[in-house]
mmCIF file of C-alpha atoms in Angstrom:
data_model
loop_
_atom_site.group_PDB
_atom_site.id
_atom_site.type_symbol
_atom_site.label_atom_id
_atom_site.label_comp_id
_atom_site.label_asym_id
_atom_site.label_seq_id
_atom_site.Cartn_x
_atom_site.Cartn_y
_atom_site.Cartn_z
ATOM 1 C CA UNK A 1 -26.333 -64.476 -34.448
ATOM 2 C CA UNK A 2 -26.628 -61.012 -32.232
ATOM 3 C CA UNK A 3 -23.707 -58.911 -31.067
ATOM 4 C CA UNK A 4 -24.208 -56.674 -28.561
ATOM 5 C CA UNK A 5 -24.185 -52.776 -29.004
ATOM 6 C CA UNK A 6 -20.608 -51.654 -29.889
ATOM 7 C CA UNK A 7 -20.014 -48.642 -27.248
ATOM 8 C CA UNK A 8 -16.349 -46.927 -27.145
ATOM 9 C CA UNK A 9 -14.338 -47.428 -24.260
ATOM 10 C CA UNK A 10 -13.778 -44.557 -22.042
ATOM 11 C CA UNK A 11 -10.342 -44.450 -20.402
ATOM 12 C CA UNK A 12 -10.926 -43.647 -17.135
ATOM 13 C CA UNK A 13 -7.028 -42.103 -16.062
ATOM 14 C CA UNK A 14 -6.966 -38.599 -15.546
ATOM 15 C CA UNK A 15 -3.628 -36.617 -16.808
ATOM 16 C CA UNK A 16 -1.098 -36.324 -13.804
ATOM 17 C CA UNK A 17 0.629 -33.168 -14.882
ATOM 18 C CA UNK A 18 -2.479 -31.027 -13.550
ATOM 19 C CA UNK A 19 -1.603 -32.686 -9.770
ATOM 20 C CA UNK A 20 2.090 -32.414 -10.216
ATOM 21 C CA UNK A 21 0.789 -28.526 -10.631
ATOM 22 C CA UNK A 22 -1.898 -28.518 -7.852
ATOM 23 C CA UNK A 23 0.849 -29.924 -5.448
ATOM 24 C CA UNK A 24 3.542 -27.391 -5.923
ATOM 25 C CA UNK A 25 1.206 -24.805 -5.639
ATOM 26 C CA UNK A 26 -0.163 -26.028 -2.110
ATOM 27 C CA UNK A 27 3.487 -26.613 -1.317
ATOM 28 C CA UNK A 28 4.247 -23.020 -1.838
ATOM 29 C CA UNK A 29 1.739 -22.114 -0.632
ATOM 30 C CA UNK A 30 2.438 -24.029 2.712
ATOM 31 C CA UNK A 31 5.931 -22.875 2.690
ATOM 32 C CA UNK A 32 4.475 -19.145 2.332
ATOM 33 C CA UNK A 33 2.830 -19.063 5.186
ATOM 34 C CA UNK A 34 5.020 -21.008 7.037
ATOM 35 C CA UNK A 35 7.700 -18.491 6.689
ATOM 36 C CA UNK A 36 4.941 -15.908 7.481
ATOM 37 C CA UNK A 37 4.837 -17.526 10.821
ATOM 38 C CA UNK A 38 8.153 -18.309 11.508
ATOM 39 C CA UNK A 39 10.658 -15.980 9.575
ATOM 40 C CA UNK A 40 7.840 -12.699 10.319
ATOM 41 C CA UNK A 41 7.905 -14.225 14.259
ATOM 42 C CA UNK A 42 12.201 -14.193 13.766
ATOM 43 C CA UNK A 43 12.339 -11.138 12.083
ATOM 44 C CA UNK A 44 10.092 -8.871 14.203
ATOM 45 C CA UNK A 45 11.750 -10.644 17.436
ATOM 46 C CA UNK A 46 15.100 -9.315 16.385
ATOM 47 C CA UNK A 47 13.099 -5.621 15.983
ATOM 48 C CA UNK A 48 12.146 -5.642 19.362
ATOM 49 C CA UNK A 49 15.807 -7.075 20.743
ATOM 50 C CA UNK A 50 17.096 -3.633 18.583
ATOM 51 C CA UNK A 51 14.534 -1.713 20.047
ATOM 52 C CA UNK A 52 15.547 -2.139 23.640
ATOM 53 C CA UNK A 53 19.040 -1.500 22.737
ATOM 54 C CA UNK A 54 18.360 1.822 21.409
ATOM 55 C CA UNK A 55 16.431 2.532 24.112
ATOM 56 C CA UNK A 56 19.331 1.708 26.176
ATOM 57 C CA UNK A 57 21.634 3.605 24.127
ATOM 58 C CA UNK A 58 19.416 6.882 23.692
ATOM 59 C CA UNK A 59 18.746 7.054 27.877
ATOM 60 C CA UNK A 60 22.294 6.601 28.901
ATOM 61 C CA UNK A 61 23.504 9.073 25.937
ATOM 62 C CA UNK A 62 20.730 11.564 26.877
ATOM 63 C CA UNK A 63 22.529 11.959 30.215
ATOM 64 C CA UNK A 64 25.774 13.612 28.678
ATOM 65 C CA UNK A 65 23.969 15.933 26.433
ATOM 66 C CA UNK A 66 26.358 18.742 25.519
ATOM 67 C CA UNK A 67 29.706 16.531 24.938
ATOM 68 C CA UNK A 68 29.134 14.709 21.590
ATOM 69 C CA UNK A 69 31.967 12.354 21.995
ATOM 70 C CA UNK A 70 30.901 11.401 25.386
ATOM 71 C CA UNK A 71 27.350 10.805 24.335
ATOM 72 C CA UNK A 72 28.481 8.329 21.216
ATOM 73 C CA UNK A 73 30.423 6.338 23.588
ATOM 74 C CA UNK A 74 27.557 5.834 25.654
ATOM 75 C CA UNK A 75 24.938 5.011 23.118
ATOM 76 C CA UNK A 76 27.960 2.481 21.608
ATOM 77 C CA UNK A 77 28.280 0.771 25.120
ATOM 78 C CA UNK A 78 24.972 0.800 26.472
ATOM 79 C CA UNK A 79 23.785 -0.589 22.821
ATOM 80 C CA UNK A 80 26.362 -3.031 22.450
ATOM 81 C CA UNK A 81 25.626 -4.293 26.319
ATOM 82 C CA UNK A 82 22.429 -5.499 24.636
ATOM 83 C CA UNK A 83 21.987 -9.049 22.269
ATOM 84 C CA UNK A 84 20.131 -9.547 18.928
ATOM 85 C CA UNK A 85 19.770 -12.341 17.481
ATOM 86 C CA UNK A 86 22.353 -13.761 19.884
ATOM 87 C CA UNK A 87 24.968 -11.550 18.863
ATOM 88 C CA UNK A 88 25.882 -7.818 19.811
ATOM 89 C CA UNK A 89 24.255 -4.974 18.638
ATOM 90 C CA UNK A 90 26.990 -2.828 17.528
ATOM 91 C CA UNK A 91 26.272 1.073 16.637
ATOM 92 C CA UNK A 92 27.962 3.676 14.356
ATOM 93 C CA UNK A 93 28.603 6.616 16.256
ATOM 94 C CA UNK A 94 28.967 8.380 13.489
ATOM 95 C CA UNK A 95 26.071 7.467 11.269
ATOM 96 C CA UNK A 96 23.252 6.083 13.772
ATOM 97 C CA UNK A 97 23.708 8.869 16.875
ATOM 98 C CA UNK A 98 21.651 11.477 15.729
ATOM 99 C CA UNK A 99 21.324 15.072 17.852
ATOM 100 C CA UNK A 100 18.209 16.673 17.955
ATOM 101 C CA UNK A 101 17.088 19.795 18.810
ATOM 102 C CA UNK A 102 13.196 18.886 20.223
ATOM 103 C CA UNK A 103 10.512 21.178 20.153
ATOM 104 C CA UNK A 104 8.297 20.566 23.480
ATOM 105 C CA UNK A 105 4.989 22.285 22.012
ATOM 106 C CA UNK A 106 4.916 21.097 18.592
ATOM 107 C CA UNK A 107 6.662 17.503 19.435
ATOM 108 C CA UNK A 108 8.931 17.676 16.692
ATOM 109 C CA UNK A 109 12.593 17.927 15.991
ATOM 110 C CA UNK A 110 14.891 19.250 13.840
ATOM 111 C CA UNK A 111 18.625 16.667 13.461
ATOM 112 C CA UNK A 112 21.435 19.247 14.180
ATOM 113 C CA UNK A 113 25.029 18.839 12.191
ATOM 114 C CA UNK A 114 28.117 19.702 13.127
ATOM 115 C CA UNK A 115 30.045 19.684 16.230
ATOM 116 C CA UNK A 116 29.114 22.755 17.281
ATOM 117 C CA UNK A 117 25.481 22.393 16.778
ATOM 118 C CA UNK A 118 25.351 18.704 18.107
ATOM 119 C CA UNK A 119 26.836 20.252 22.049
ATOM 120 C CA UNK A 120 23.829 22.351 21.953
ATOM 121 C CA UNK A 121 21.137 19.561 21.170
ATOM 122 C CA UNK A 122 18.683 18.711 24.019
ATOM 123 C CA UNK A 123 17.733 15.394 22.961
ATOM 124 C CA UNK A 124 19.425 12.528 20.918
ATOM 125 C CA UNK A 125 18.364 9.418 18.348
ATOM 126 C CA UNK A 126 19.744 6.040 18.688
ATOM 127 C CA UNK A 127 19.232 4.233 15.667
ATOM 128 C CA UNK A 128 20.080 0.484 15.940
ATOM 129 C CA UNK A 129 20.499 -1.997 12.344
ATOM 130 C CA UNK A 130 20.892 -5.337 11.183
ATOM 131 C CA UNK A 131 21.003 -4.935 7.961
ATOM 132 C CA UNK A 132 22.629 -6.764 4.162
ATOM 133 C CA UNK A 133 24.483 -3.287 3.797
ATOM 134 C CA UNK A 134 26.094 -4.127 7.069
ATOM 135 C CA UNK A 135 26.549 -7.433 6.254
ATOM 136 C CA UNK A 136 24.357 -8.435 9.405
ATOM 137 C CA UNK A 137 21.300 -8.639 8.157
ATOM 138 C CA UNK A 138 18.570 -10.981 9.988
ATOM 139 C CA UNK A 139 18.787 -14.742 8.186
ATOM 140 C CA UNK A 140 15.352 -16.274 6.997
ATOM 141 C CA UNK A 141 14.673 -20.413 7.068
ATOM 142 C CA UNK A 142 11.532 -21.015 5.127
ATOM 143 C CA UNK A 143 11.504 -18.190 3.192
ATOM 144 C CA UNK A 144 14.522 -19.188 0.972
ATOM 145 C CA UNK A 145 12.730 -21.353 -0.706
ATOM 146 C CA UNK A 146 11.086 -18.097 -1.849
ATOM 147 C CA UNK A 147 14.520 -17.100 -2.577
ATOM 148 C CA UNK A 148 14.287 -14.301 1.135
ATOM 149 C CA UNK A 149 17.420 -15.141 2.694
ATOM 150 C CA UNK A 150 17.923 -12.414 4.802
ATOM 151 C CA UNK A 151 15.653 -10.090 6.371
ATOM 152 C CA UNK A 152 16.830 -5.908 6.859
ATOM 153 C CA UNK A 153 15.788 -4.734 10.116
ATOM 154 C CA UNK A 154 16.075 -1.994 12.623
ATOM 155 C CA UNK A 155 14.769 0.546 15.414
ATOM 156 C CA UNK A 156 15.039 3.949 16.735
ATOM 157 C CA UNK A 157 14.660 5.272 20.084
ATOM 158 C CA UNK A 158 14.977 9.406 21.354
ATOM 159 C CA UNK A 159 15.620 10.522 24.455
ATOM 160 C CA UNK A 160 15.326 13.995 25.378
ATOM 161 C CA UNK A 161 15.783 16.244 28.657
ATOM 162 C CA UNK A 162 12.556 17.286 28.521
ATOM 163 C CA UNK A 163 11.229 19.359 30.685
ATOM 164 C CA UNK A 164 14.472 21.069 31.592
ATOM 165 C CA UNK A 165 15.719 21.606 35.211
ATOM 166 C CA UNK A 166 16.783 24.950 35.430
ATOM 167 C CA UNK A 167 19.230 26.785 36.167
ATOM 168 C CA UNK A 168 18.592 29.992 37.851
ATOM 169 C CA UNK A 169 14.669 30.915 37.617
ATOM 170 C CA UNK A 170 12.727 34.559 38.100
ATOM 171 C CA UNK A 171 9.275 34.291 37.856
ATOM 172 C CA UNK A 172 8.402 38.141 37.786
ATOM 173 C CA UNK A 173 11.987 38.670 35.649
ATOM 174 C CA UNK A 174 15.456 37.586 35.127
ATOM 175 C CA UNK A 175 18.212 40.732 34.845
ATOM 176 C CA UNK A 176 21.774 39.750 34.292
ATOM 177 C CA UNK A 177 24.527 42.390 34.481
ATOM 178 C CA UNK A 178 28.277 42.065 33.674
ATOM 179 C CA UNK A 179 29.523 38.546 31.756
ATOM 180 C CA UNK A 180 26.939 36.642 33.214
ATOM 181 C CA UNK A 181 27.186 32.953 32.221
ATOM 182 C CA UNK A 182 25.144 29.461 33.234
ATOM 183 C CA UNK A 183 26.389 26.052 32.307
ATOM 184 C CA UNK A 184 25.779 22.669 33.921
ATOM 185 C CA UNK A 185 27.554 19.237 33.551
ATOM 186 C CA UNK A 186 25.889 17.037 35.947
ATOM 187 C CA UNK A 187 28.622 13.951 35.990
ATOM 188 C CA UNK A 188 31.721 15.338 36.543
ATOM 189 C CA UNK A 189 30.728 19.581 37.517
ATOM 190 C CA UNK A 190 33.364 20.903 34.958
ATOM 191 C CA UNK A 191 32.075 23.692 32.892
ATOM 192 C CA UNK A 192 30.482 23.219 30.020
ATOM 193 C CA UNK A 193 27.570 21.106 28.660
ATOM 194 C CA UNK A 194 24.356 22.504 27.675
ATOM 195 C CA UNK A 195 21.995 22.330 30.641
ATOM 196 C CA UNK A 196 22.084 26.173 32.594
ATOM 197 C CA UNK A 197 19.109 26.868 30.967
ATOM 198 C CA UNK A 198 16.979 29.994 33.007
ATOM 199 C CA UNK A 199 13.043 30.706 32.924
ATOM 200 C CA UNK A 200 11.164 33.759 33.350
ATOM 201 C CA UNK A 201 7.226 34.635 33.291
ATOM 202 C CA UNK A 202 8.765 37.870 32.948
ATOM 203 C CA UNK A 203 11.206 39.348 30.416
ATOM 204 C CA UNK A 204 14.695 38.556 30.153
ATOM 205 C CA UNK A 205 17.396 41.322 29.676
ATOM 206 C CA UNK A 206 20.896 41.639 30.036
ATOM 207 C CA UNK A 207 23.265 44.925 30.294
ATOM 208 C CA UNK A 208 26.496 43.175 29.711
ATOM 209 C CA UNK A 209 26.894 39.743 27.395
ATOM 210 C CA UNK A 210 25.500 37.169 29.331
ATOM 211 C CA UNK A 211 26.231 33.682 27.541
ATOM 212 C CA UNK A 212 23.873 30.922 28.733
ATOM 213 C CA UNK A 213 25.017 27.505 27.781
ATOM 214 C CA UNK A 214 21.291 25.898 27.272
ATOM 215 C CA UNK A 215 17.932 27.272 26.724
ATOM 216 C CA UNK A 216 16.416 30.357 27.459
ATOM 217 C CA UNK A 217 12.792 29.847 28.340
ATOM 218 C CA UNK A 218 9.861 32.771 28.320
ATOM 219 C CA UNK A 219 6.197 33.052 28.061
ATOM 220 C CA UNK A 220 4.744 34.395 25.154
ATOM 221 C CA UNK A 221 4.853 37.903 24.544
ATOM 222 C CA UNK A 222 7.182 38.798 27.037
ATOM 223 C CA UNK A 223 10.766 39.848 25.196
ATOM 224 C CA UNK A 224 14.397 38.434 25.691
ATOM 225 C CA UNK A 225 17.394 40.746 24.702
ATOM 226 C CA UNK A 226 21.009 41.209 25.783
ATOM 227 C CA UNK A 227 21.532 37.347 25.800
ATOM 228 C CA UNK A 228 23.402 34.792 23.535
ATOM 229 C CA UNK A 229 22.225 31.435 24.403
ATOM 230 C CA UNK A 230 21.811 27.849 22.629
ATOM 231 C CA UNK A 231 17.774 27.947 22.691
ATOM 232 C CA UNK A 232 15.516 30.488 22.657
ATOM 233 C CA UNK A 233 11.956 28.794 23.738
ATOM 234 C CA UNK A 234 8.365 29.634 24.858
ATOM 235 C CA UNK A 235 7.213 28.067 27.829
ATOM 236 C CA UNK A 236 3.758 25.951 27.735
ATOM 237 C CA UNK A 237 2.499 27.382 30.885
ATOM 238 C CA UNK A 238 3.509 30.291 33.256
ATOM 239 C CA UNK A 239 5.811 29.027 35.950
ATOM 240 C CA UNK A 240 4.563 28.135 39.010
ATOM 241 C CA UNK A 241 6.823 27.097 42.384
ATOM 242 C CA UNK A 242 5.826 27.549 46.150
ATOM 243 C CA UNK A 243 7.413 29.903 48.683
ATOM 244 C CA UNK A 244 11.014 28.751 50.072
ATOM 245 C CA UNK A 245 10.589 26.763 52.866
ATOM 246 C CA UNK A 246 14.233 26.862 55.516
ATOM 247 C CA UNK A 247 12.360 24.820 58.261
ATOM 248 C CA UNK A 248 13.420 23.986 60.743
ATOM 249 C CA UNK A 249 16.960 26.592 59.575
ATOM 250 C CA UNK A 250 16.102 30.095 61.548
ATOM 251 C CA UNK A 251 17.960 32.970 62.488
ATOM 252 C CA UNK A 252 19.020 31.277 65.456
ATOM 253 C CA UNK A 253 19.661 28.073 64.054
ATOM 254 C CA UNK A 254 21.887 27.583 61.461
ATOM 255 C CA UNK A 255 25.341 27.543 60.592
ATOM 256 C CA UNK A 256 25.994 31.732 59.800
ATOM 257 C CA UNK A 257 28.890 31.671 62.456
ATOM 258 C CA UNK A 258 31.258 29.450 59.643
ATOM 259 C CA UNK A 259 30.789 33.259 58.291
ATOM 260 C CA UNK A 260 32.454 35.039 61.569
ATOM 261 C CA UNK A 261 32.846 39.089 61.053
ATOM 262 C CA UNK A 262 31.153 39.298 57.058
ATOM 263 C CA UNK A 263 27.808 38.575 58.782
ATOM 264 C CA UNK A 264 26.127 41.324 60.420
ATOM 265 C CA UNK A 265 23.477 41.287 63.030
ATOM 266 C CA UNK A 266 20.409 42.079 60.659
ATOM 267 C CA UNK A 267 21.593 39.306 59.820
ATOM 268 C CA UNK A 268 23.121 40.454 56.117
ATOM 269 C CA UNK A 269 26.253 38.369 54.478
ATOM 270 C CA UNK A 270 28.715 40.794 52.854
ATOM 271 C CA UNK A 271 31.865 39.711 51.730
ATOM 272 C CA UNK A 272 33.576 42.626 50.335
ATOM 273 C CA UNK A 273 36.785 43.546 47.204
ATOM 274 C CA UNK A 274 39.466 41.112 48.030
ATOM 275 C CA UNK A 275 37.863 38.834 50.027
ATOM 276 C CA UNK A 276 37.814 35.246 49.561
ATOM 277 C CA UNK A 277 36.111 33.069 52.322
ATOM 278 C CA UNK A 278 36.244 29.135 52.356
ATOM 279 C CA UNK A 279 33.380 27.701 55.066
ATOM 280 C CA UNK A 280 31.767 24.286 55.324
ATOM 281 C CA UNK A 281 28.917 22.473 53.998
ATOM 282 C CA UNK A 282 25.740 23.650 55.657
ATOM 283 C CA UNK A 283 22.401 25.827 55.967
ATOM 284 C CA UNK A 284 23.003 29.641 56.115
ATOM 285 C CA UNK A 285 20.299 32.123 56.682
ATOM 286 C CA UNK A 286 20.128 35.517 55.985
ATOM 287 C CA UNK A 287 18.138 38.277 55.150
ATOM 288 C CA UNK A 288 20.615 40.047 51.928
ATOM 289 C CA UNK A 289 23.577 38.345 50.607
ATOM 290 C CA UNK A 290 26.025 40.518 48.434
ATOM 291 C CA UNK A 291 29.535 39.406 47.602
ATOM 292 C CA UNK A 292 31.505 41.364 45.445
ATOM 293 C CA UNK A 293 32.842 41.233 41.953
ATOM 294 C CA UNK A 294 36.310 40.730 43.359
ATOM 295 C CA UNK A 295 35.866 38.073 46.413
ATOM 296 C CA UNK A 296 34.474 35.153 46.654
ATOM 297 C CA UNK A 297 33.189 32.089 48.839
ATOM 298 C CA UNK A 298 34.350 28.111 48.766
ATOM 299 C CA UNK A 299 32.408 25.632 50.053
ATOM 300 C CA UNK A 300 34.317 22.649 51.575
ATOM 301 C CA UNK A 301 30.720 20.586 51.538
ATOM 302 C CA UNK A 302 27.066 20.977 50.278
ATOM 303 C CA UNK A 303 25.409 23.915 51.398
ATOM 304 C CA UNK A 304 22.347 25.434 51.144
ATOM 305 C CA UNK A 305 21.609 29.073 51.415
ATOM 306 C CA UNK A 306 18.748 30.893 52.371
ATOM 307 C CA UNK A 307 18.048 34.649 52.241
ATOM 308 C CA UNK A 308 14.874 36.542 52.555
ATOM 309 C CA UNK A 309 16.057 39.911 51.097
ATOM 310 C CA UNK A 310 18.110 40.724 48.192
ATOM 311 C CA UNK A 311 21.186 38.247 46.730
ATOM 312 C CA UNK A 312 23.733 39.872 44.892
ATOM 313 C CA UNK A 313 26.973 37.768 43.785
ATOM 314 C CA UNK A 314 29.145 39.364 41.667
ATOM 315 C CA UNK A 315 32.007 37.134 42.120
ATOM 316 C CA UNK A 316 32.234 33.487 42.168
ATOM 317 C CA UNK A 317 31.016 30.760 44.484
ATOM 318 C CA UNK A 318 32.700 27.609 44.358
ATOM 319 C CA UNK A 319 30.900 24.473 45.274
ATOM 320 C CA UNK A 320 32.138 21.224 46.513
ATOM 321 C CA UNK A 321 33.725 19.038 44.459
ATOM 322 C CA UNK A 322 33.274 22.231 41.504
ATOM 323 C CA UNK A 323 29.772 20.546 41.133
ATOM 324 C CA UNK A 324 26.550 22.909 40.825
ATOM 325 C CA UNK A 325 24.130 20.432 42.980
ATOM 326 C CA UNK A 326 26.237 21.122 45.922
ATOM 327 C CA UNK A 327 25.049 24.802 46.181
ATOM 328 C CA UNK A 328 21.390 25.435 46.321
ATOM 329 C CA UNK A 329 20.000 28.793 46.820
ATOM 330 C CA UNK A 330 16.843 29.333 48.070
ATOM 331 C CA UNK A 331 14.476 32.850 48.182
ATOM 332 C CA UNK A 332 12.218 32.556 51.729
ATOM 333 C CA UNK A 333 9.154 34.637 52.057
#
């Protein structure tokens, strides 16, 4: 009798702990990018949401540059006006309102401390965060199964006042006598702030002590001396403006008669010791304005002055509503 050929048997099942393996690893995988998409997407969402508040924040503070408590409330409300993540962005107005004092040529700053410091700063960084610290931080989905549960995230933004609107400007020079002094704030025309700032292609001297609450701008080379101010900086370019124009405001045509006896017929404005004028809001032409150090001139409304000689004023001039837009003063050729 034959038998056939003995042959082994082959068991044909393959071990299932290798595709147990293979399976989680897809499966994080999967999850991995997953979150990538969707926590990333969330996460850099909420970025941009901060983003736009600072922006907020930094453009409305900006605007009171020179009164540091004014300018944290501002980048507080203006942030806080603005969602993330559906809730509020709150700032610190201590630690996340930076002021800066910005460099226009180099584009760089330097973050001022101190009260005193911070009233002269020309620009200002909002910084806006959602972080674990806080206890705000950005929540993940997929990505705790990484064991990411939260996500820290947030944005700055600066705003500066750059370039400057000045002041009083001289484009051959700039000579102050006595206690001069130049300050600006815009919003409510009190004194103070940090905007008078003066330019000259020419140098700048003073005989007295001439305080200017801003920035002093010059052109390389040419000297500055006499003056305490909050910047000294080096303009970019020489200054450049065209002639005064007082069209259609003539000799004949203005308002110089709000004036009465202290204008002459050349026509000159002279308001002498002890004098103190109040007129309207108007255009006034004249050829050499000179009030002295112990009179002075009110304006009821804005006003405009023109002169195409020399303009002394010693004393003061007050402008409506004590704010410095209301007086402009204009050189005619």
């Amino acid at each position: 009798m034959r038998f056939a050929s003995n042959h082994r048997l082959r068991d044909r099942r393959r071990p299932t702990g290798s595709i147990i393996v293979y399976i989680v690893i897809v499966m994080v995988a999967t999850f991995a990018f997953a979150s990538l998409a969707m926590d990333y997407g969330h996460a850099q969402e909420a970025k941009t949401e901060l983003r736009r508040a600072a922006d907020a924040g930094a453009r409305a503070a900006a605007s009171m540059l020179g009164n540091v408590t004014t300018c944290q409330n501002l980048a507080y409300q203006f942030a806080y006006a603005n969602n993330c993540d559906g809730t509020p962005v709150v700032v610190d107005k201590t630690n996340d309102v930076e002021f800066l004092n910005w460099d226009t040529n180099t584009r760089t700053y330097t973050v001022l401390s101190g009260a005193t410091a911070q009233a002269g700063a020309n620009a200002i960084r909002i910084t806006c965060r959602r972080t674990q610290a806080r206890g705000n931080a950005v929540p993940l989905y997929l990505a705790r199964v990484l064991g990411q549960n939260y996500c820290d995230v947030q944005a700055s933004a600066i705003a500066a006042c750059i370039p400057p609107g000045y002041g009083l400007i001289g484009l051959n020079y700039i000579n102050l006598k006595g206690n001069s002094s130049t300050s600006y704030w815009a919003s409510t025309g009190t004194i103070g702030g940090n905007a008078g700032h003066i330019a000259s292609n020419g140098p700048i001297t003073s005989a007295g002590t001439s305080t200017i609450e801003g920035t002093v701008w010059h052109l390389a080379g040419q000297s500055v001396t006499g003056v305490t101010a909050t910047n000294i900086r080096t303009l970019s370019a020489p200054l450049s403006f065209p002639n005064g124009d007082s069209t259609p405001y003539t000799k004949t045509n203005n308002d110089d008669n709000q004036f009465g006896a202290y204008v002459s017929n050349v026509p000159d404005l002279t308001v002498p010791n002890g004098k103190n004028v109040t007129v309207a809001g108007g255009h006034y032409w004249f050829k050499n304005v000179s009030v002295a150090s112990n009179a002075s001139i009110t304006f009821t409304g804005p006003a405009t002055i023109y002169f195409y000689g020399t303009f002394t004023m010693s004393g003061p001039a007050n402008t409506n509503g004590n704010a410095p837009k209301n007086l402009s003063i204009v050189a005619i050729p």
